[in-house]
Coordinates of C-alpha atoms in Angstrom, one line a residue:
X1 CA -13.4 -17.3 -47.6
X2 CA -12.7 -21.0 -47.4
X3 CA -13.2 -23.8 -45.0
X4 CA -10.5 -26.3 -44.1
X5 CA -13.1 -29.0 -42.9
X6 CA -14.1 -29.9 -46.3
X7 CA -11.3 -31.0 -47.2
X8 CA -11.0 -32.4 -43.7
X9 CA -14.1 -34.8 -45.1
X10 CA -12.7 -35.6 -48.0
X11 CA -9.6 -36.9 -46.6
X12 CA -11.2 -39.2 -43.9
X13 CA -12.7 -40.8 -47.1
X14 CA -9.5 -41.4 -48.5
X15 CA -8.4 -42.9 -45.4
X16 CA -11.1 -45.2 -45.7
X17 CA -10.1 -46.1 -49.0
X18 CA -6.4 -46.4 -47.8
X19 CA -5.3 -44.1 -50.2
X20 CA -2.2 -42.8 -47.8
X21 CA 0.0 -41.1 -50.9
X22 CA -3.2 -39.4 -51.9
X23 CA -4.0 -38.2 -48.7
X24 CA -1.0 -36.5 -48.1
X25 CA -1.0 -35.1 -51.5
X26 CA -4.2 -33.3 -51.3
X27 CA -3.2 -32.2 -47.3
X28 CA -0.1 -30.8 -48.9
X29 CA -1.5 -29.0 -51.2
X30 CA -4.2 -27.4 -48.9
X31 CA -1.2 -26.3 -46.3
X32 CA 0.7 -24.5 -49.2
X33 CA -2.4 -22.4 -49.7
X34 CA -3.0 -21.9 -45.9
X35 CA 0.5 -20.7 -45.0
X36 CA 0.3 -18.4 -48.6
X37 CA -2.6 -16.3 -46.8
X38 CA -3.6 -18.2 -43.3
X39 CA -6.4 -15.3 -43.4
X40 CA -8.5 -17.0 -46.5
X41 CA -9.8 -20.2 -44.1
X42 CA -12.1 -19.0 -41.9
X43 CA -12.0 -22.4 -39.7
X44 CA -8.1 -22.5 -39.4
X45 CA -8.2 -22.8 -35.4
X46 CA -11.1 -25.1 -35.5
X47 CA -9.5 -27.6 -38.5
X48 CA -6.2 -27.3 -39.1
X49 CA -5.2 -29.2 -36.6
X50 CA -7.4 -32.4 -38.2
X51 CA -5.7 -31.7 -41.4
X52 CA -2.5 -32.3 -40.0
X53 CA -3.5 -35.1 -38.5
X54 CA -4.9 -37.2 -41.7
X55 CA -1.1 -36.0 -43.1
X56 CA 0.4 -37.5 -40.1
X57 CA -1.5 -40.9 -40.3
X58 CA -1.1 -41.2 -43.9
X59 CA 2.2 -40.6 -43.3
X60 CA 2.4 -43.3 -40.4
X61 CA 0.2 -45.7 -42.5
X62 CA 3.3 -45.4 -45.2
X63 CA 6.1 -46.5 -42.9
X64 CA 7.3 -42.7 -42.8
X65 CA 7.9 -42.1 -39.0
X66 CA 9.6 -38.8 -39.2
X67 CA 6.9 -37.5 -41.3
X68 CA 4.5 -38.6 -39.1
X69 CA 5.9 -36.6 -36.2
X70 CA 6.8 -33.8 -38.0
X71 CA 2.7 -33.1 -38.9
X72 CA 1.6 -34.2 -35.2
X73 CA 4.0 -31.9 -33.8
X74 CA 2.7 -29.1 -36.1
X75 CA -0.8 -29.9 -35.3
X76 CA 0.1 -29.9 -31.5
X77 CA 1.7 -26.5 -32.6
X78 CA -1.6 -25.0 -34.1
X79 CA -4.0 -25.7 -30.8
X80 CA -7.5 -27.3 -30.8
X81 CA -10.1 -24.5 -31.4
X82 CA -8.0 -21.9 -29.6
X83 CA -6.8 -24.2 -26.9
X84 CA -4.0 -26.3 -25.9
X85 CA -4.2 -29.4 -28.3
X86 CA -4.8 -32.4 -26.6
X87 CA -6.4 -35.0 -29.4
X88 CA -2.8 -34.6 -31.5
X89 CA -1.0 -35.1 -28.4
X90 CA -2.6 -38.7 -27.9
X91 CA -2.3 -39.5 -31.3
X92 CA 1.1 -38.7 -31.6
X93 CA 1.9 -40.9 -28.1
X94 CA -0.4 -43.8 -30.3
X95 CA 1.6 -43.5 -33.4
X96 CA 5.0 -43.6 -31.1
X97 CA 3.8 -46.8 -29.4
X98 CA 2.8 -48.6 -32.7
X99 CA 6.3 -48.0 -33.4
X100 CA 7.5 -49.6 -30.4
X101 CA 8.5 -46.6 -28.9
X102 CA 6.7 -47.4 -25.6
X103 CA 8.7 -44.9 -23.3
X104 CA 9.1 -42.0 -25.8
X105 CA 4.7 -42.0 -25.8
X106 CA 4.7 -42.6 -22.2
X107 CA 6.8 -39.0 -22.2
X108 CA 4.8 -37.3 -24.7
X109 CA 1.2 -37.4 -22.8
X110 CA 2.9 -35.5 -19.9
X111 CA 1.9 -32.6 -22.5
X112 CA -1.6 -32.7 -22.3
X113 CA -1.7 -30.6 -19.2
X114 CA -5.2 -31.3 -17.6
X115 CA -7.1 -34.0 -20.3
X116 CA -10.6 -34.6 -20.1
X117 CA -12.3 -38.1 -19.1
X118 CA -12.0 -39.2 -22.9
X119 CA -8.3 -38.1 -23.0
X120 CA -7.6 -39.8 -19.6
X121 CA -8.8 -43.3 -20.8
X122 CA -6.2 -43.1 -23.5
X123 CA -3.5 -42.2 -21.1
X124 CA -4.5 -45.4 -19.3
X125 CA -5.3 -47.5 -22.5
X126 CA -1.3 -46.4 -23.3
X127 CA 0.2 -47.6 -20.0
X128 CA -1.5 -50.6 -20.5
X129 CA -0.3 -51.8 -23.5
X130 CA 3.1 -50.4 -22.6
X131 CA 3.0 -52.4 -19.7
X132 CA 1.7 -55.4 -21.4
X133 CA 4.4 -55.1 -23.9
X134 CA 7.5 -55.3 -20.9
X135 CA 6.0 -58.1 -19.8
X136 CA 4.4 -56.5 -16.7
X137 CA 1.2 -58.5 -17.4
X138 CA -0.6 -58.0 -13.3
X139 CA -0.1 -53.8 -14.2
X140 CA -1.3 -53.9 -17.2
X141 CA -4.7 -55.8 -15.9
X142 CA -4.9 -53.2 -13.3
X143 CA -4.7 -50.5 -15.8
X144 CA -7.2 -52.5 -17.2
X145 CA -9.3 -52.4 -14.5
X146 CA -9.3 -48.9 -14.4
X147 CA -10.5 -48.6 -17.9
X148 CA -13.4 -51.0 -17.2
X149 CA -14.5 -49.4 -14.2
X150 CA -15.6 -46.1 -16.6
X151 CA -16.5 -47.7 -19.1
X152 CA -18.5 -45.4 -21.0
X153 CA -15.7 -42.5 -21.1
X154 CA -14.0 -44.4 -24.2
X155 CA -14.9 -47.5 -25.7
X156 CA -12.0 -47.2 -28.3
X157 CA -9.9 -46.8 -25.8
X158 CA -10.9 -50.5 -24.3
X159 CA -10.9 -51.7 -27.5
X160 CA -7.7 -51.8 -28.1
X161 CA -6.4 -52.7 -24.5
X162 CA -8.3 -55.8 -25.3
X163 CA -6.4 -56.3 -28.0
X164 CA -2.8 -55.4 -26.8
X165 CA -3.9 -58.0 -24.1
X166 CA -5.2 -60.7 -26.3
X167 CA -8.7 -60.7 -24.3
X168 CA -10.2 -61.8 -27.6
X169 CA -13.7 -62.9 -26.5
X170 CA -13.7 -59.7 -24.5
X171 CA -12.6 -57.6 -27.7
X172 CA -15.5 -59.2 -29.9
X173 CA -18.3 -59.0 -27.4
X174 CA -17.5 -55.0 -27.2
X175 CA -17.3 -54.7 -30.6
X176 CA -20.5 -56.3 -31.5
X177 CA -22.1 -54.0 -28.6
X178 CA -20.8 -50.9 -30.5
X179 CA -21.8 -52.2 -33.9
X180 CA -25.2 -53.0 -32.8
X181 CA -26.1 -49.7 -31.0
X182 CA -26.9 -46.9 -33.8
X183 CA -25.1 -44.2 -31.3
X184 CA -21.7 -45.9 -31.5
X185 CA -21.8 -47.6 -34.6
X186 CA -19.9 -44.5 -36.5
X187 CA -17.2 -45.0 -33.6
X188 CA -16.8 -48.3 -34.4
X189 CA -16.4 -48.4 -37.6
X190 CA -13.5 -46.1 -36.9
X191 CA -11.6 -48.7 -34.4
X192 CA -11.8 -51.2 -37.7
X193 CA -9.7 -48.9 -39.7
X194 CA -6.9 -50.7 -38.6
X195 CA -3.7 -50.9 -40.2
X196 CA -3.4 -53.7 -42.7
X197 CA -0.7 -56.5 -42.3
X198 CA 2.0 -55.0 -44.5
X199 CA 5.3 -54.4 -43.2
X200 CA 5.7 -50.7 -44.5
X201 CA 2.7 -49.4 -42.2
X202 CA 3.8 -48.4 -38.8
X203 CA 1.8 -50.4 -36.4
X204 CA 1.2 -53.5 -38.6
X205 CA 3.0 -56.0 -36.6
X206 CA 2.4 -54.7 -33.1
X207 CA 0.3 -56.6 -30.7
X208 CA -2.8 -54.5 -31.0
X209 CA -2.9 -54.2 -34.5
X210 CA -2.5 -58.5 -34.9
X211 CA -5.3 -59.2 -32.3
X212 CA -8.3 -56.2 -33.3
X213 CA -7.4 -58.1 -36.9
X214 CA -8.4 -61.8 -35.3
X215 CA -11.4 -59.9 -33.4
X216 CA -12.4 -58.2 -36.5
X217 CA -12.1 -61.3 -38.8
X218 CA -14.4 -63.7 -36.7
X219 CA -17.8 -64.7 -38.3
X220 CA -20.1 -63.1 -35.6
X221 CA -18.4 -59.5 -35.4
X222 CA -18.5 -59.3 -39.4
X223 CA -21.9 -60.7 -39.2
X224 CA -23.0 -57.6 -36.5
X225 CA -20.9 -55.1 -39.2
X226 CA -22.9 -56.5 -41.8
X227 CA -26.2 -55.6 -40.3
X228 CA -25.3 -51.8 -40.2

């Protein structure tokens, strides 16, 4: 038998790296020898799902929107450990919104069914930034609100209504908080693996992407990631 989630590991470190092509190369090649014999991975419902999803980032990452869908909706497809699929579902409606396709994520998290408190705060950190983005500033500080008043349900998900919202301060006081508490330092770290500023990644000129890039460039939130 083999297992899906080491390759799953390997490809988070090539995201790291930003190594999109190679990511998808390497998920490419480990999907051609799932669908051959699905039966030789012993951890296809638990991890398939994740290696469809570091295609469809890479893929994002790239500029390659179709792509992009294509492996989220496959993943979505698959489940999550025998389940309806829920974490591909958000990251899809993410990716769509990144593209400025505010409406078309709004539409897609109708398919989570019934998400858990970590899957709502998404859904809210979403309508915020789509809100933010019409230029329905008071709704999107009441989504805010929400977000803020359970807190500890999803910091990324505050993270990045910060920055769609250009709370700056805000944004670099949580993330030092995160960075400087051992249990969510490894969380952190993941909201920093924003996209660079080049015009080919999906995402790279939105709102959130600009400001988390300001919050993370700022002396005192590099100094706290330093310390790690």
């Amino acid at each position: 038998p083999h297992l899906i989630e080491a390759h799953n590991d390997y490809l988070l470190l090539l995201k790291a790296l930003g190594r999109d092509q190679e990511t998808i190369t390497v998920a490419e090649r480990v999907l051609a020898q799932h669908d051959s014999d699905p039966e030789q991975f012993t951890d296809r419902d638990q991890q398939l799902n994740w290696l469809l999803n570091s295609k469809a980032y890479a893929h994002a990452n790239l500029g390659q929107l179709d792509a992009a869908i294509a492996a989220f909706e496959r993943a979505i497809d698959s489940g999550e450990d025998g389940h309806t699929n829920v974490s591909q579902v958000i990251n899809l409606a993410i990716t769509l919104q990144n593209a400025g396709q505010h409406d078309r994520a709004i539409t897609t998290l109708e398919r989570m069914g019934d998400p858990s408190a970590f899957g709502k705060m998404f859904e809210h950190r979403l309508r915020a930034c789509a809100q933010h983005a019409r230029g329905q500033i008071d709704l999107a500080r009441q989504t805010l609100v929400l977000l803020e008043n359970n807190f500890s349900d999803n910091l990324s998900a505050i993270q990045d209504v910060y920055a769609c919202l250009g709370l700056e301060e805000k944004g670099a006081e949580l993330m030092i908080e995160r960075l400087s508490d051992p249990n969510l330092q490894d969380d952190a770290f993941m909201s920093m693996l924003v996209p660079k500023a080049r015009p080919d990644k999906i995402g790279a000129g939105n709102a959130t992407s600009i400001n988390l890039r300001y919050v993370l460039a700022r002396d005192d939130v590099r100094s706290a990631a330093a310390k790690v």
